[in-house]
Each structure stands twice: as C-alpha cells, then as structure tokens.
C-alpha cells in the first residue's frame, strides 16, 4: 500500500498537529465563524501540500488522507482545505508556466491560500445553469463581469479559480487575486453551518485579467481534465464526518441503561458500510490506471453523501437531548453533513449525472 510509505510516525505527527492546533479552535470555527487560516498555512509550512517529490498517485493519496484526517475533527476546515487543494490542482494541471513557477510554489508552502469558484461552471456543464461570468477579449487579456454567489477560503492575499464565457463556443479559466481591480467581495456568514469557511459573494465589474493569469483558454477541456480530482477530494470530507459520528454513537452506548440499543440504526451497520466504502475508494486510488474514471468517482461521492447523512442523523438520535444543543458535537456534524449534500455537485446533481 502506497499509504504505508507515509510512515506511522508521519500519520501520528499529523494527528498530533490536528489535536494541538485545530481541536482547540473547533468550537469557535463552528459558532464564532472563526476562519482556520493559520492552521491551513501551518499545513503548507509543514509540507503537507507538496507535490514535487511525489508521483501523481502519491499526491492524490496523501491529500485525500489529509482531508479525511482533518474532517474527522472539523469539516469546515476540511472544506477550506479542499478549496486550497482544488486551487493547487488547477495550477498543477495548467500549461501556464507563469502560474506554475510563480504561484504554485507559494500555494504549496502555504504562503498563498486559494479557492475555487467552479460551482456555477460545474452546473453550467451539467446543463443546469447559465454561466454567471462573461469575458471580453482585449489585446493582452480579458475583461470579466458578473457575480458568483459563494466562494470560500478567500481573504486578503488569497487567489481563486474562475470560469467565464467568451462566446457561445468558448469559455476561459483564470486564476485571480482577491485584490483584482473591479472585484468586490462581501462576506457571508448566515448559513446553517460552516460559517468559518471565509465565504464571500464576489462581484466582477469589468475586471481586467491579463493573459499570464489564464489557466486555460479552453476551459471546457480543462474542466473535464481536473473535475475527477476536484470531486475525489470531496469524498474524504464525508469519510471524516462519518467516522466521527460513528465514534460518537459508540461513546453513548450505555446512556439511559443501554436504551440506544433499541434504535433502528446501530453503529455496527454504519461501520460495515463505512469500511466497505473507505476500502473501495483507497483500493481504487492505489490501482487506477493512467486516468481517473469520472463515473466511478461520481458514484462513490454520491454513496458517501448518503452514508454521511445517515450517520449524522443516527448520531442525533443516539445523543438525544444533549445532541439537540446548538453547540453539541452531533449538531455540528449534522450542519457539516448538510453542507456536503449541498456542495456542488449537490446530491441532486450527482443523481442527475448517474441517471
Ligand atoms: C457555505 C457555502 C460555501 C460555498 N462555497 C463555494 C465555493 O467555494 N465555490 C463555489 O463555486 N461555490 C460555493 N458554494 C456553492 C455550493 O457549491 C453549491 O453550488 C450551492 O450550495 C448549492 O447549489 P444549488 O445547486 O442547490 O443551487 P442554489 O443555491 O439553489 O442556486 C440556484 C441559483 O440561485 C443562485 N443563487 C444562490 N444563492 C444566491 C444568492 N445568495 N444570491 C444570488 N444568487 C444566488 C445560484 O447562483 C444559482 O443560479 C458554497 C455554498 C455554501 C452554502
């Protein structure tokens, strides 16, 4: 197993880092909208985002595992990490040498944090929505206008990927800084959960994007190339939340003289499905040949979304009144899971893709 190359010591080091640097912040991330920026930067500083000394498969496995471990403790942080990894994926796969040599190293060492505004394009390619951003060609770049309702993991000095329509036949993809002239951002924090995700509405008012920030002038082909990785990295968000929910259910076994035993969903059942899903995805990552299979990943992403929802609901039932407190662990997991169900591709889009 490639993952075994990550020695026991390394996995323990990551767990210790999460325990000492992230766990104490979890409640303020969930309740006070605290954005775990320092923790993300620390992961970069410690080399967890590095790709240069690893094969593509090793990078996938390391990053998948990283999102899983972080999401066991906090899925808001897992989600911001996913945003960061999506941004890195765009630059790794781009043929733009300026972005690869000037920005990618700083993303990978955590100096720059990044996000992705690709929900709307994913829905556009899924024939569900019009594109929200439009581009006009200028001599040495593009002028972009429009708005994106939610982009996360943003802030001062951060960057993110966008797709804009040039004409009926061509879309372009760019990687832009948050201080781009003409871009205005308004923070959003009235969601049911994950309000520590540094999420903003982004309005583009004739923003000039120079050619050297273009990830691809053929976004249709580029998105098709990166979307399996983009989707794959969402799966460990669900694995992490599911694992944490099952552990929480087990801790409550003896409550009220063991009466949880009468509930219809028991941890053993959830654990068996969880182990089977987890093993099949890791097996897949260790054995896929050349390219990732989109349909297979869509199915795995849908399966984990459903399992996560079942697990957090079971955790609420097993926890009873204590779980119904707003600040409780089961209530936080419930809010996290409903975000996973509504993260593009949402459950309804995944079902549509497989229909
Ligand atoms: C906390 C949070 C963080 C998110 N982070 C990102 C991110 O980093 N990048 C990203 O690309 N997407 C992000 N999204 C969007 C997410 O991935 C899904 O697309 C969305 O949650 C659900 O989409 P839906 O298909 O149900 O469409 P709906 O949300 O029902 O949207 C349908 C239509 O309404 C528009 N719309 C929705 N909300 C608003 C609004 N407030 N103002 C104006 N128009 C609106 C949509 O653009 C769309 O055209 C985030 C969403 C949330 C809740």
mmCIF file of C-alpha atoms and ligand atoms in Angstrom:
data_model
loop_
_atom_site.group_PDB
_atom_site.id
_atom_site.type_symbol
_atom_site.label_atom_id
_atom_site.label_comp_id
_atom_site.label_asym_id
_atom_site.label_seq_id
_atom_site.Cartn_x
_atom_site.Cartn_y
_atom_site.Cartn_z
ATOM 1 C CA UNK A 1 0.000 0.000 0.000
ATOM 2 C CA UNK A 2 1.377 3.375 -1.031
ATOM 3 C CA UNK A 3 -0.124 4.950 2.058
ATOM 4 C CA UNK A 4 2.207 2.815 4.134
ATOM 5 C CA UNK A 5 5.082 4.845 2.697
ATOM 6 C CA UNK A 6 3.612 7.553 4.872
ATOM 7 C CA UNK A 7 5.200 6.065 7.943
ATOM 8 C CA UNK A 8 3.308 5.525 11.149
ATOM 9 C CA UNK A 9 5.283 8.444 12.569
ATOM 10 C CA UNK A 10 4.060 10.810 9.852
ATOM 11 C CA UNK A 11 0.415 9.877 10.391
ATOM 12 C CA UNK A 12 0.868 10.298 14.120
ATOM 13 C CA UNK A 13 2.525 13.669 13.558
ATOM 14 C CA UNK A 14 -0.492 14.813 11.538
ATOM 15 C CA UNK A 15 -2.882 13.565 14.210
ATOM 16 C CA UNK A 16 -0.847 15.391 16.870
ATOM 17 C CA UNK A 17 -0.861 18.578 14.818
ATOM 18 C CA UNK A 18 -4.651 18.364 14.432
ATOM 19 C CA UNK A 19 -5.024 17.633 18.138
ATOM 20 C CA UNK A 20 -2.847 20.519 19.290
ATOM 21 C CA UNK A 21 -3.508 23.192 16.644
ATOM 22 C CA UNK A 22 -7.021 22.540 15.322
ATOM 23 C CA UNK A 23 -9.061 20.837 18.025
ATOM 24 C CA UNK A 24 -8.930 23.815 20.431
ATOM 25 C CA UNK A 25 -10.415 26.034 17.666
ATOM 26 C CA UNK A 26 -13.264 23.796 16.569
ATOM 27 C CA UNK A 27 -15.996 25.410 18.622
ATOM 28 C CA UNK A 28 -15.028 28.938 17.635
ATOM 29 C CA UNK A 29 -14.840 27.866 13.958
ATOM 30 C CA UNK A 30 -18.369 26.465 14.250
ATOM 31 C CA UNK A 31 -20.006 29.058 16.494
ATOM 32 C CA UNK A 32 -17.984 32.302 16.094
ATOM 33 C CA UNK A 33 -17.226 31.918 12.355
ATOM 34 C CA UNK A 34 -13.509 31.739 13.051
ATOM 35 C CA UNK A 35 -11.612 31.061 9.813
ATOM 36 C CA UNK A 36 -8.808 28.494 10.428
ATOM 37 C CA UNK A 37 -6.355 30.362 8.207
ATOM 38 C CA UNK A 38 -3.354 29.853 10.489
ATOM 39 C CA UNK A 39 -3.919 26.092 10.570
ATOM 40 C CA UNK A 40 -4.064 25.904 6.755
ATOM 41 C CA UNK A 41 -0.853 27.913 6.479
ATOM 42 C CA UNK A 42 0.772 25.623 9.030
ATOM 43 C CA UNK A 43 -0.114 22.536 6.953
ATOM 44 C CA UNK A 44 1.575 24.185 3.963
ATOM 45 C CA UNK A 45 4.591 25.175 6.020
ATOM 46 C CA UNK A 46 4.967 21.587 7.271
ATOM 47 C CA UNK A 47 4.991 20.232 3.702
ATOM 48 C CA UNK A 48 1.531 18.628 3.542
ATOM 49 C CA UNK A 49 0.699 20.380 0.227
ATOM 50 C CA UNK A 50 3.976 19.468 -1.508
ATOM 51 C CA UNK A 51 3.762 17.722 -4.845
ATOM 52 C CA UNK A 52 7.242 17.989 -6.321
ATOM 53 C CA UNK A 53 8.848 14.875 -4.806
ATOM 54 C CA UNK A 54 5.837 12.580 -5.240
ATOM 55 C CA UNK A 55 4.159 10.746 -8.123
ATOM 56 C CA UNK A 56 0.625 11.846 -9.110
ATOM 57 C CA UNK A 57 -0.826 8.822 -7.329
ATOM 58 C CA UNK A 58 1.111 9.569 -4.154
ATOM 59 C CA UNK A 59 -0.048 13.183 -4.207
ATOM 60 C CA UNK A 60 -3.672 12.052 -4.562
ATOM 61 C CA UNK A 61 -3.361 9.574 -1.709
ATOM 62 C CA UNK A 62 -1.554 11.969 0.633
ATOM 63 C CA UNK A 63 -4.020 14.792 0.026
ATOM 64 C CA UNK A 64 -7.074 12.532 0.187
ATOM 65 C CA UNK A 65 -5.839 11.209 3.533
ATOM 66 C CA UNK A 66 -5.093 14.734 4.770
ATOM 67 C CA UNK A 67 -8.665 15.922 4.066
ATOM 68 C CA UNK A 68 -10.020 12.797 5.762
ATOM 69 C CA UNK A 69 -7.986 13.250 8.951
ATOM 70 C CA UNK A 70 -8.784 16.960 9.217
ATOM 71 C CA UNK A 71 -12.506 16.388 8.554
ATOM 72 C CA UNK A 72 -12.761 13.892 11.404
ATOM 73 C CA UNK A 73 -12.128 16.829 13.711
ATOM 74 C CA UNK A 74 -13.652 19.712 11.719
ATOM 75 C CA UNK A 75 -15.299 19.566 8.320
ATOM 76 C CA UNK A 76 -15.305 23.350 7.945
ATOM 77 C CA UNK A 77 -11.518 23.179 7.995
ATOM 78 C CA UNK A 78 -11.651 20.094 5.767
ATOM 79 C CA UNK A 79 -13.719 22.101 3.300
ATOM 80 C CA UNK A 80 -11.332 25.096 3.269
ATOM 81 C CA UNK A 81 -8.531 22.578 2.754
ATOM 82 C CA UNK A 82 -10.477 21.116 -0.172
ATOM 83 C CA UNK A 83 -10.715 24.662 -1.650
ATOM 84 C CA UNK A 84 -6.944 25.027 -1.288
ATOM 85 C CA UNK A 85 -6.277 21.648 -2.934
ATOM 86 C CA UNK A 86 -8.675 22.443 -5.792
ATOM 87 C CA UNK A 87 -6.752 25.691 -6.435
ATOM 88 C CA UNK A 88 -3.454 23.781 -6.393
ATOM 89 C CA UNK A 89 -4.872 21.164 -8.774
ATOM 90 C CA UNK A 90 -5.751 23.867 -11.319
ATOM 91 C CA UNK A 91 -2.194 25.181 -11.392
ATOM 92 C CA UNK A 92 -0.586 21.747 -11.369
ATOM 93 C CA UNK A 93 -2.648 20.748 -14.423
ATOM 94 C CA UNK A 94 -2.303 24.071 -16.247
ATOM 95 C CA UNK A 95 0.195 24.602 -19.035
ATOM 96 C CA UNK A 96 0.731 28.209 -17.969
ATOM 97 C CA UNK A 97 4.358 28.389 -16.840
ATOM 98 C CA UNK A 98 3.944 31.771 -15.184
ATOM 99 C CA UNK A 99 1.300 30.386 -12.793
ATOM 100 C CA UNK A 100 3.242 27.177 -12.256
ATOM 101 C CA UNK A 101 6.526 28.811 -11.414
ATOM 102 C CA UNK A 102 5.352 31.961 -9.650
ATOM 103 C CA UNK A 103 2.213 30.975 -7.740
ATOM 104 C CA UNK A 104 2.120 27.205 -7.332
ATOM 105 C CA UNK A 105 5.201 27.006 -5.045
ATOM 106 C CA UNK A 106 3.667 29.604 -2.709
ATOM 107 C CA UNK A 107 0.325 27.771 -2.662
ATOM 108 C CA UNK A 108 2.143 24.550 -1.838
ATOM 109 C CA UNK A 109 4.090 26.081 1.028
ATOM 110 C CA UNK A 110 1.026 27.805 2.472
ATOM 111 C CA UNK A 111 2.210 31.378 1.820
ATOM 112 C CA UNK A 112 -0.739 31.856 -0.540
ATOM 113 C CA UNK A 113 -4.190 30.430 0.134
ATOM 114 C CA UNK A 114 -6.629 29.751 -2.649
ATOM 115 C CA UNK A 115 -10.187 28.870 -3.549
ATOM 116 C CA UNK A 116 -12.392 27.809 -6.418
ATOM 117 C CA UNK A 117 -15.418 29.474 -7.960
ATOM 118 C CA UNK A 118 -16.359 26.489 -10.058
ATOM 119 C CA UNK A 119 -19.805 25.559 -8.713
ATOM 120 C CA UNK A 120 -21.601 27.608 -11.309
ATOM 121 C CA UNK A 121 -19.450 26.261 -14.206
ATOM 122 C CA UNK A 122 -19.992 22.692 -12.941
ATOM 123 C CA UNK A 123 -23.738 23.347 -13.065
ATOM 124 C CA UNK A 124 -23.332 25.003 -16.473
ATOM 125 C CA UNK A 125 -21.570 21.905 -17.817
ATOM 126 C CA UNK A 126 -24.282 19.793 -16.170
ATOM 127 C CA UNK A 127 -26.897 21.736 -18.170
ATOM 128 C CA UNK A 128 -28.425 23.196 -15.000
ATOM 129 C CA UNK A 129 -27.495 26.907 -15.121
ATOM 130 C CA UNK A 130 -26.220 29.719 -17.286
ATOM 131 C CA UNK A 131 -22.647 30.870 -16.692
ATOM 132 C CA UNK A 132 -22.556 33.788 -14.251
ATOM 133 C CA UNK A 133 -19.309 35.340 -15.546
ATOM 134 C CA UNK A 134 -18.744 36.749 -19.031
ATOM 135 C CA UNK A 135 -15.412 37.653 -20.648
ATOM 136 C CA UNK A 136 -14.494 40.023 -23.468
ATOM 137 C CA UNK A 137 -11.205 39.705 -25.308
ATOM 138 C CA UNK A 138 -8.685 42.597 -25.174
ATOM 139 C CA UNK A 139 -5.259 42.714 -26.769
ATOM 140 C CA UNK A 140 -3.359 41.225 -23.806
ATOM 141 C CA UNK A 141 -6.078 39.724 -21.618
ATOM 142 C CA UNK A 142 -9.808 39.607 -20.863
ATOM 143 C CA UNK A 143 -12.345 41.884 -19.184
ATOM 144 C CA UNK A 144 -14.644 39.922 -16.872
ATOM 145 C CA UNK A 145 -18.048 40.875 -15.445
ATOM 146 C CA UNK A 146 -20.740 39.105 -13.475
ATOM 147 C CA UNK A 147 -21.082 37.596 -9.997
ATOM 148 C CA UNK A 148 -20.538 34.386 -8.062
ATOM 149 C CA UNK A 149 -22.896 33.921 -5.080
ATOM 150 C CA UNK A 150 -20.450 31.971 -2.871
ATOM 151 C CA UNK A 151 -16.697 31.420 -2.994
ATOM 152 C CA UNK A 152 -14.873 30.121 0.091
ATOM 153 C CA UNK A 153 -11.357 30.186 1.515
ATOM 154 C CA UNK A 154 -10.890 33.786 0.409
ATOM 155 C CA UNK A 155 -9.350 36.841 2.072
ATOM 156 C CA UNK A 156 -6.541 39.312 1.776
ATOM 157 C CA UNK A 157 -3.744 37.961 -0.413
ATOM 158 C CA UNK A 158 -5.806 34.911 -1.441
ATOM 159 C CA UNK A 159 -6.384 33.749 -5.034
ATOM 160 C CA UNK A 160 -9.097 31.693 -6.756
ATOM 161 C CA UNK A 161 -10.065 29.949 -9.987
ATOM 162 C CA UNK A 162 -12.950 31.150 -12.161
ATOM 163 C CA UNK A 163 -14.520 30.262 -15.498
ATOM 164 C CA UNK A 164 -16.054 32.899 -17.792
ATOM 165 C CA UNK A 165 -17.910 32.605 -21.106
ATOM 166 C CA UNK A 166 -16.239 34.316 -24.065
ATOM 167 C CA UNK A 167 -18.830 33.418 -26.676
ATOM 168 C CA UNK A 168 -21.217 30.552 -27.371
ATOM 169 C CA UNK A 169 -18.354 28.211 -28.213
ATOM 170 C CA UNK A 170 -15.556 29.188 -25.860
ATOM 171 C CA UNK A 171 -15.032 29.512 -22.138
ATOM 172 C CA UNK A 172 -11.793 30.560 -20.419
ATOM 173 C CA UNK A 173 -10.449 29.728 -16.982
ATOM 174 C CA UNK A 174 -8.390 32.215 -14.948
ATOM 175 C CA UNK A 175 -6.658 32.310 -11.574
ATOM 176 C CA UNK A 176 -7.156 35.698 -9.955
ATOM 177 C CA UNK A 177 -6.186 37.556 -6.782
ATOM 178 C CA UNK A 178 -8.823 38.839 -4.347
ATOM 179 C CA UNK A 179 -7.479 42.392 -4.828
ATOM 180 C CA UNK A 180 -8.153 42.362 -8.584
ATOM 181 C CA UNK A 181 -9.294 45.861 -9.633
ATOM 182 C CA UNK A 182 -13.095 45.915 -10.062
ATOM 183 C CA UNK A 183 -13.706 42.839 -7.876
ATOM 184 C CA UNK A 184 -15.817 43.456 -4.758
ATOM 185 C CA UNK A 185 -16.334 40.832 -2.090
ATOM 186 C CA UNK A 186 -18.914 40.669 0.688
ATOM 187 C CA UNK A 187 -18.559 38.125 3.488
ATOM 188 C CA UNK A 188 -21.425 35.674 4.117
ATOM 189 C CA UNK A 189 -21.932 34.036 7.474
ATOM 190 C CA UNK A 190 -25.640 33.338 7.869
ATOM 191 C CA UNK A 191 -25.525 29.760 6.678
ATOM 192 C CA UNK A 192 -26.772 26.842 8.727
ATOM 193 C CA UNK A 193 -23.136 25.811 9.253
ATOM 194 C CA UNK A 194 -19.527 26.053 8.063
ATOM 195 C CA UNK A 195 -19.537 29.798 8.628
ATOM 196 C CA UNK A 196 -15.826 29.698 9.427
ATOM 197 C CA UNK A 197 -15.145 28.942 5.759
ATOM 198 C CA UNK A 198 -14.353 32.557 4.736
ATOM 199 C CA UNK A 199 -17.129 32.572 2.134
ATOM 200 C CA UNK A 200 -17.884 35.663 0.012
ATOM 201 C CA UNK A 201 -20.199 36.894 -2.709
ATOM 202 C CA UNK A 202 -17.876 38.041 -5.493
ATOM 203 C CA UNK A 203 -18.927 40.759 -7.937
ATOM 204 C CA UNK A 204 -16.844 41.400 -11.045
ATOM 205 C CA UNK A 205 -17.244 44.839 -12.574
ATOM 206 C CA UNK A 206 -15.166 44.951 -15.775
ATOM 207 C CA UNK A 207 -12.162 43.298 -14.149
ATOM 208 C CA UNK A 208 -9.108 43.127 -16.374
ATOM 209 C CA UNK A 209 -7.357 39.732 -16.210
ATOM 210 C CA UNK A 210 -4.012 39.662 -18.080
ATOM 211 C CA UNK A 211 -3.069 36.697 -20.254
ATOM 212 C CA UNK A 212 -0.459 35.444 -17.798
ATOM 213 C CA UNK A 213 -3.265 34.645 -15.297
ATOM 214 C CA UNK A 214 -5.178 32.444 -17.744
ATOM 215 C CA UNK A 215 -5.156 28.822 -16.577
ATOM 216 C CA UNK A 216 -6.621 27.664 -19.881
ATOM 217 C CA UNK A 217 -8.142 29.338 -22.918
ATOM 218 C CA UNK A 218 -10.140 26.142 -23.424
ATOM 219 C CA UNK A 219 -11.970 25.799 -20.123
ATOM 220 C CA UNK A 220 -14.331 23.119 -21.467
ATOM 221 C CA UNK A 221 -11.441 20.672 -21.974
ATOM 222 C CA UNK A 222 -9.584 21.846 -18.883
ATOM 223 C CA UNK A 223 -12.538 21.401 -16.508
ATOM 224 C CA UNK A 224 -13.087 17.919 -17.872
ATOM 225 C CA UNK A 225 -9.462 17.142 -17.035
ATOM 226 C CA UNK A 226 -9.493 18.478 -13.456
ATOM 227 C CA UNK A 227 -13.006 17.593 -12.320
ATOM 228 C CA UNK A 228 -12.228 13.984 -11.234
ATOM 229 C CA UNK A 229 -9.644 15.262 -8.734
ATOM 230 C CA UNK A 230 -11.922 18.139 -7.668
ATOM 231 C CA UNK A 231 -14.673 15.589 -6.941
ATOM 232 C CA UNK A 232 -12.412 12.947 -5.469
ATOM 233 C CA UNK A 233 -11.170 15.304 -2.740
ATOM 234 C CA UNK A 234 -14.784 15.844 -1.565
ATOM 235 C CA UNK A 235 -15.142 12.164 -0.621
ATOM 236 C CA UNK A 236 -12.851 12.338 2.460
ATOM 237 C CA UNK A 237 -14.993 15.212 3.825
ATOM 238 C CA UNK A 238 -17.783 12.645 4.180
ATOM 239 C CA UNK A 239 -15.490 9.851 5.398
ATOM 240 C CA UNK A 240 -14.207 12.100 8.187
ATOM 241 C CA UNK A 241 -17.661 13.191 9.371
ATOM 242 C CA UNK A 242 -18.992 9.625 9.175
ATOM 243 C CA UNK A 243 -16.105 8.208 11.203
ATOM 244 C CA UNK A 244 -16.519 10.900 13.875
ATOM 245 C CA UNK A 245 -20.291 10.277 14.045
ATOM 246 C CA UNK A 246 -19.881 6.509 14.455
ATOM 247 C CA UNK A 247 -17.327 7.051 17.241
ATOM 248 C CA UNK A 248 -19.724 9.447 18.949
ATOM 249 C CA UNK A 249 -22.591 6.907 18.737
ATOM 250 C CA UNK A 250 -20.356 4.240 20.288
ATOM 251 C CA UNK A 251 -19.483 6.527 23.198
ATOM 252 C CA UNK A 252 -23.183 6.842 24.048
ATOM 253 C CA UNK A 253 -23.913 3.095 24.174
ATOM 254 C CA UNK A 254 -24.571 2.899 27.895
ATOM 255 C CA UNK A 255 -26.763 6.026 28.087
ATOM 256 C CA UNK A 256 -30.144 5.590 29.798
ATOM 257 C CA UNK A 257 -29.405 1.987 30.740
ATOM 258 C CA UNK A 258 -28.498 0.965 27.201
ATOM 259 C CA UNK A 259 -31.803 2.006 25.608
ATOM 260 C CA UNK A 260 -29.984 3.255 22.481
ATOM 261 C CA UNK A 261 -29.761 -0.413 21.655
ATOM 262 C CA UNK A 262 -33.439 -0.243 20.563
ATOM 263 C CA UNK A 263 -32.795 2.363 17.872
ATOM 264 C CA UNK A 264 -33.171 1.118 14.296
ATOM 265 C CA UNK A 265 -29.723 2.259 13.134
ATOM 266 C CA UNK A 266 -26.808 0.834 15.109
ATOM 267 C CA UNK A 267 -23.110 1.754 14.787
ATOM 268 C CA UNK A 268 -22.112 -1.740 13.592
ATOM 269 C CA UNK A 269 -24.299 -1.370 10.498
ATOM 270 C CA UNK A 270 -22.928 2.092 9.699
ATOM 271 C CA UNK A 271 -19.384 0.952 10.371
ATOM 272 C CA UNK A 272 -19.668 -2.001 7.982
ATOM 273 C CA UNK A 273 -20.834 0.277 5.137
ATOM 274 C CA UNK A 274 -18.253 2.899 6.042
ATOM 275 C CA UNK A 275 -15.383 0.338 5.994
ATOM 276 C CA UNK A 276 -16.557 -1.068 2.685
ATOM 277 C CA UNK A 277 -16.810 2.398 1.056
ATOM 278 C CA UNK A 278 -13.493 3.527 2.514
ATOM 279 C CA UNK A 279 -11.655 0.394 1.391
ATOM 280 C CA UNK A 280 -13.099 0.525 -2.082
ATOM 281 C CA UNK A 281 -12.021 4.136 -2.620
ATOM 282 C CA UNK A 282 -8.495 3.510 -1.286
ATOM 283 C CA UNK A 283 -8.248 0.361 -3.430
ATOM 284 C CA UNK A 284 -9.338 2.407 -6.394
ATOM 285 C CA UNK A 285 -6.738 5.103 -5.713
ATOM 286 C CA UNK A 286 -3.999 2.531 -5.449
ATOM 287 C CA UNK A 287 -4.888 0.646 -8.614
ATOM 288 C CA UNK A 288 -6.420 3.046 -11.180
ATOM 289 C CA UNK A 289 -4.594 3.071 -14.483
ATOM 290 C CA UNK A 290 -3.486 6.376 -16.055
ATOM 291 C CA UNK A 291 -6.680 8.395 -15.697
ATOM 292 C CA UNK A 292 -9.357 8.629 -13.036
ATOM 293 C CA UNK A 293 -12.770 7.330 -14.051
ATOM 294 C CA UNK A 294 -15.326 10.124 -13.710
ATOM 295 C CA UNK A 295 -18.473 7.982 -13.397
ATOM 296 C CA UNK A 296 -16.905 5.723 -10.799
ATOM 297 C CA UNK A 297 -15.923 8.725 -8.669
ATOM 298 C CA UNK A 298 -19.394 10.285 -9.061
ATOM 299 C CA UNK A 299 -20.926 7.075 -7.689
ATOM 300 C CA UNK A 300 -18.509 6.971 -4.733
ATOM 301 C CA UNK A 301 -19.153 10.662 -3.988
ATOM 302 C CA UNK A 302 -22.926 10.070 -4.007
ATOM 303 C CA UNK A 303 -22.620 6.976 -1.794
ATOM 304 C CA UNK A 304 -20.582 8.821 0.822
ATOM 305 C CA UNK A 305 -23.011 11.771 0.807
ATOM 306 C CA UNK A 306 -25.889 9.402 1.656
ATOM 307 C CA UNK A 307 -23.884 7.496 4.263
ATOM 308 C CA UNK A 308 -22.786 10.746 5.916
ATOM 309 C CA UNK A 309 -26.383 11.965 6.159
ATOM 310 C CA UNK A 310 -27.467 8.626 7.695
ATOM 311 C CA UNK A 311 -24.600 8.684 10.178
ATOM 312 C CA UNK A 312 -25.205 12.215 11.431
ATOM 313 C CA UNK A 313 -28.922 11.541 11.779
ATOM 314 C CA UNK A 314 -28.235 8.340 13.729
ATOM 315 C CA UNK A 315 -25.789 10.277 15.907
ATOM 316 C CA UNK A 316 -28.529 12.825 16.704
ATOM 317 C CA UNK A 317 -30.970 10.056 17.682
ATOM 318 C CA UNK A 318 -28.398 8.269 19.832
ATOM 319 C CA UNK A 319 -27.378 11.519 21.541
ATOM 320 C CA UNK A 320 -30.925 12.604 22.438
ATOM 321 C CA UNK A 321 -31.418 15.952 24.193
ATOM 322 C CA UNK A 322 -27.688 16.566 24.648
ATOM 323 C CA UNK A 323 -27.254 16.435 20.884
ATOM 324 C CA UNK A 324 -30.018 18.986 20.357
ATOM 325 C CA UNK A 325 -27.945 21.729 21.996
ATOM 326 C CA UNK A 326 -26.717 24.115 19.310
ATOM 327 C CA UNK A 327 -23.078 23.782 20.381
ATOM 328 C CA UNK A 328 -23.103 19.986 20.673
ATOM 329 C CA UNK A 329 -20.799 17.749 18.642
ATOM 330 C CA UNK A 330 -23.705 15.849 16.949
ATOM 331 C CA UNK A 331 -25.408 19.141 15.976
ATOM 332 C CA UNK A 332 -22.167 20.399 14.455
ATOM 333 C CA UNK A 333 -21.743 17.156 12.489
ATOM 334 C CA UNK A 334 -25.352 17.470 11.270
ATOM 335 C CA UNK A 335 -24.663 21.005 9.963
ATOM 336 C CA UNK A 336 -21.441 19.836 8.321
ATOM 337 C CA UNK A 337 -23.137 16.898 6.590
ATOM 338 C CA UNK A 338 -25.909 19.047 5.131
ATOM 339 C CA UNK A 339 -23.256 21.235 3.581
ATOM 340 C CA UNK A 340 -21.631 18.218 1.933
ATOM 341 C CA UNK A 341 -25.050 17.366 0.471
ATOM 342 C CA UNK A 342 -25.301 20.916 -0.916
ATOM 343 C CA UNK A 343 -21.732 21.316 -2.106
ATOM 344 C CA UNK A 344 -21.542 21.226 -5.904
ATOM 345 C CA UNK A 345 -22.079 18.671 -7.273
ATOM 346 C CA UNK A 346 -25.051 18.509 -4.914
ATOM 347 C CA UNK A 347 -26.841 15.234 -4.278
ATOM 348 C CA UNK A 348 -29.427 16.154 -6.905
ATOM 349 C CA UNK A 349 -26.717 16.902 -9.486
ATOM 350 C CA UNK A 350 -24.899 13.644 -8.684
ATOM 351 C CA UNK A 351 -28.156 11.716 -9.129
ATOM 352 C CA UNK A 352 -28.726 13.544 -12.442
ATOM 353 C CA UNK A 353 -25.188 12.662 -13.627
ATOM 354 C CA UNK A 354 -25.800 8.971 -12.972
ATOM 355 C CA UNK A 355 -29.326 8.858 -14.406
HETATM 356 C C1 LIG B 1 -21.183 27.945 2.776
HETATM 357 C C2 LIG B 1 -21.083 27.753 1.315
HETATM 358 C C3 LIG B 1 -19.847 27.828 0.707
HETATM 359 C C4 LIG B 1 -19.741 27.670 -0.671
HETATM 360 N N1 LIG B 1 -18.517 27.781 -1.241
HETATM 361 C C5 LIG B 1 -18.395 27.715 -2.585
HETATM 362 C C6 LIG B 1 -17.132 27.869 -3.220
HETATM 363 O O1 LIG B 1 -16.084 27.994 -2.589
HETATM 364 N N2 LIG B 1 -17.103 27.887 -4.563
HETATM 365 C C7 LIG B 1 -18.214 27.723 -5.325
HETATM 366 O O2 LIG B 1 -18.114 27.771 -6.560
HETATM 367 N N3 LIG B 1 -19.428 27.501 -4.753
HETATM 368 C C8 LIG B 1 -19.538 27.506 -3.417
HETATM 369 N N4 LIG B 1 -20.763 27.287 -2.838
HETATM 370 C C9 LIG B 1 -21.907 26.876 -3.669
HETATM 371 C C10 LIG B 1 -22.181 25.376 -3.500
HETATM 372 O O3 LIG B 1 -21.118 24.608 -4.018
HETATM 373 C C11 LIG B 1 -23.481 24.972 -4.197
HETATM 374 O O4 LIG B 1 -23.454 25.368 -5.529
HETATM 375 C C12 LIG B 1 -24.695 25.575 -3.538
HETATM 376 O O5 LIG B 1 -24.600 25.403 -2.140
HETATM 377 C C13 LIG B 1 -25.966 24.848 -3.874
HETATM 378 O O6 LIG B 1 -26.271 24.914 -5.187
HETATM 379 P P1 LIG B 1 -27.709 24.543 -5.754
HETATM 380 O O7 LIG B 1 -27.415 23.754 -6.965
HETATM 381 O O8 LIG B 1 -28.584 23.969 -4.729
HETATM 382 O O9 LIG B 1 -28.228 25.916 -6.222
HETATM 383 P P2 LIG B 1 -28.930 27.097 -5.424
HETATM 384 O O10 LIG B 1 -28.113 27.505 -4.266
HETATM 385 O O11 LIG B 1 -30.347 26.747 -5.174
HETATM 386 O O12 LIG B 1 -28.818 28.182 -6.513
HETATM 387 C C14 LIG B 1 -29.670 28.260 -7.659
HETATM 388 C C15 LIG B 1 -29.408 29.562 -8.342
HETATM 389 O O13 LIG B 1 -29.506 30.683 -7.459
HETATM 390 C C16 LIG B 1 -28.272 31.396 -7.436
HETATM 391 N N5 LIG B 1 -28.021 31.810 -6.058
HETATM 392 C C17 LIG B 1 -27.931 31.023 -4.990
HETATM 393 N N6 LIG B 1 -27.716 31.741 -3.881
HETATM 394 C C18 LIG B 1 -27.690 33.018 -4.279
HETATM 395 C C19 LIG B 1 -27.506 34.246 -3.608
HETATM 396 N N7 LIG B 1 -27.336 34.294 -2.295
HETATM 397 N N8 LIG B 1 -27.518 35.367 -4.347
HETATM 398 C C20 LIG B 1 -27.707 35.327 -5.678
HETATM 399 N N9 LIG B 1 -27.895 34.220 -6.366
HETATM 400 C C21 LIG B 1 -27.894 33.070 -5.685
HETATM 401 C C22 LIG B 1 -27.240 30.408 -7.885
HETATM 402 O O14 LIG B 1 -26.116 31.020 -8.457
HETATM 403 C C23 LIG B 1 -27.992 29.623 -8.896
HETATM 404 O O15 LIG B 1 -28.013 30.261 -10.128
HETATM 405 C C24 LIG B 1 -20.900 27.427 -1.454
HETATM 406 C C25 LIG B 1 -22.138 27.332 -0.830
HETATM 407 C C26 LIG B 1 -22.232 27.472 0.527
HETATM 408 C C27 LIG B 1 -23.586 27.327 1.167
#
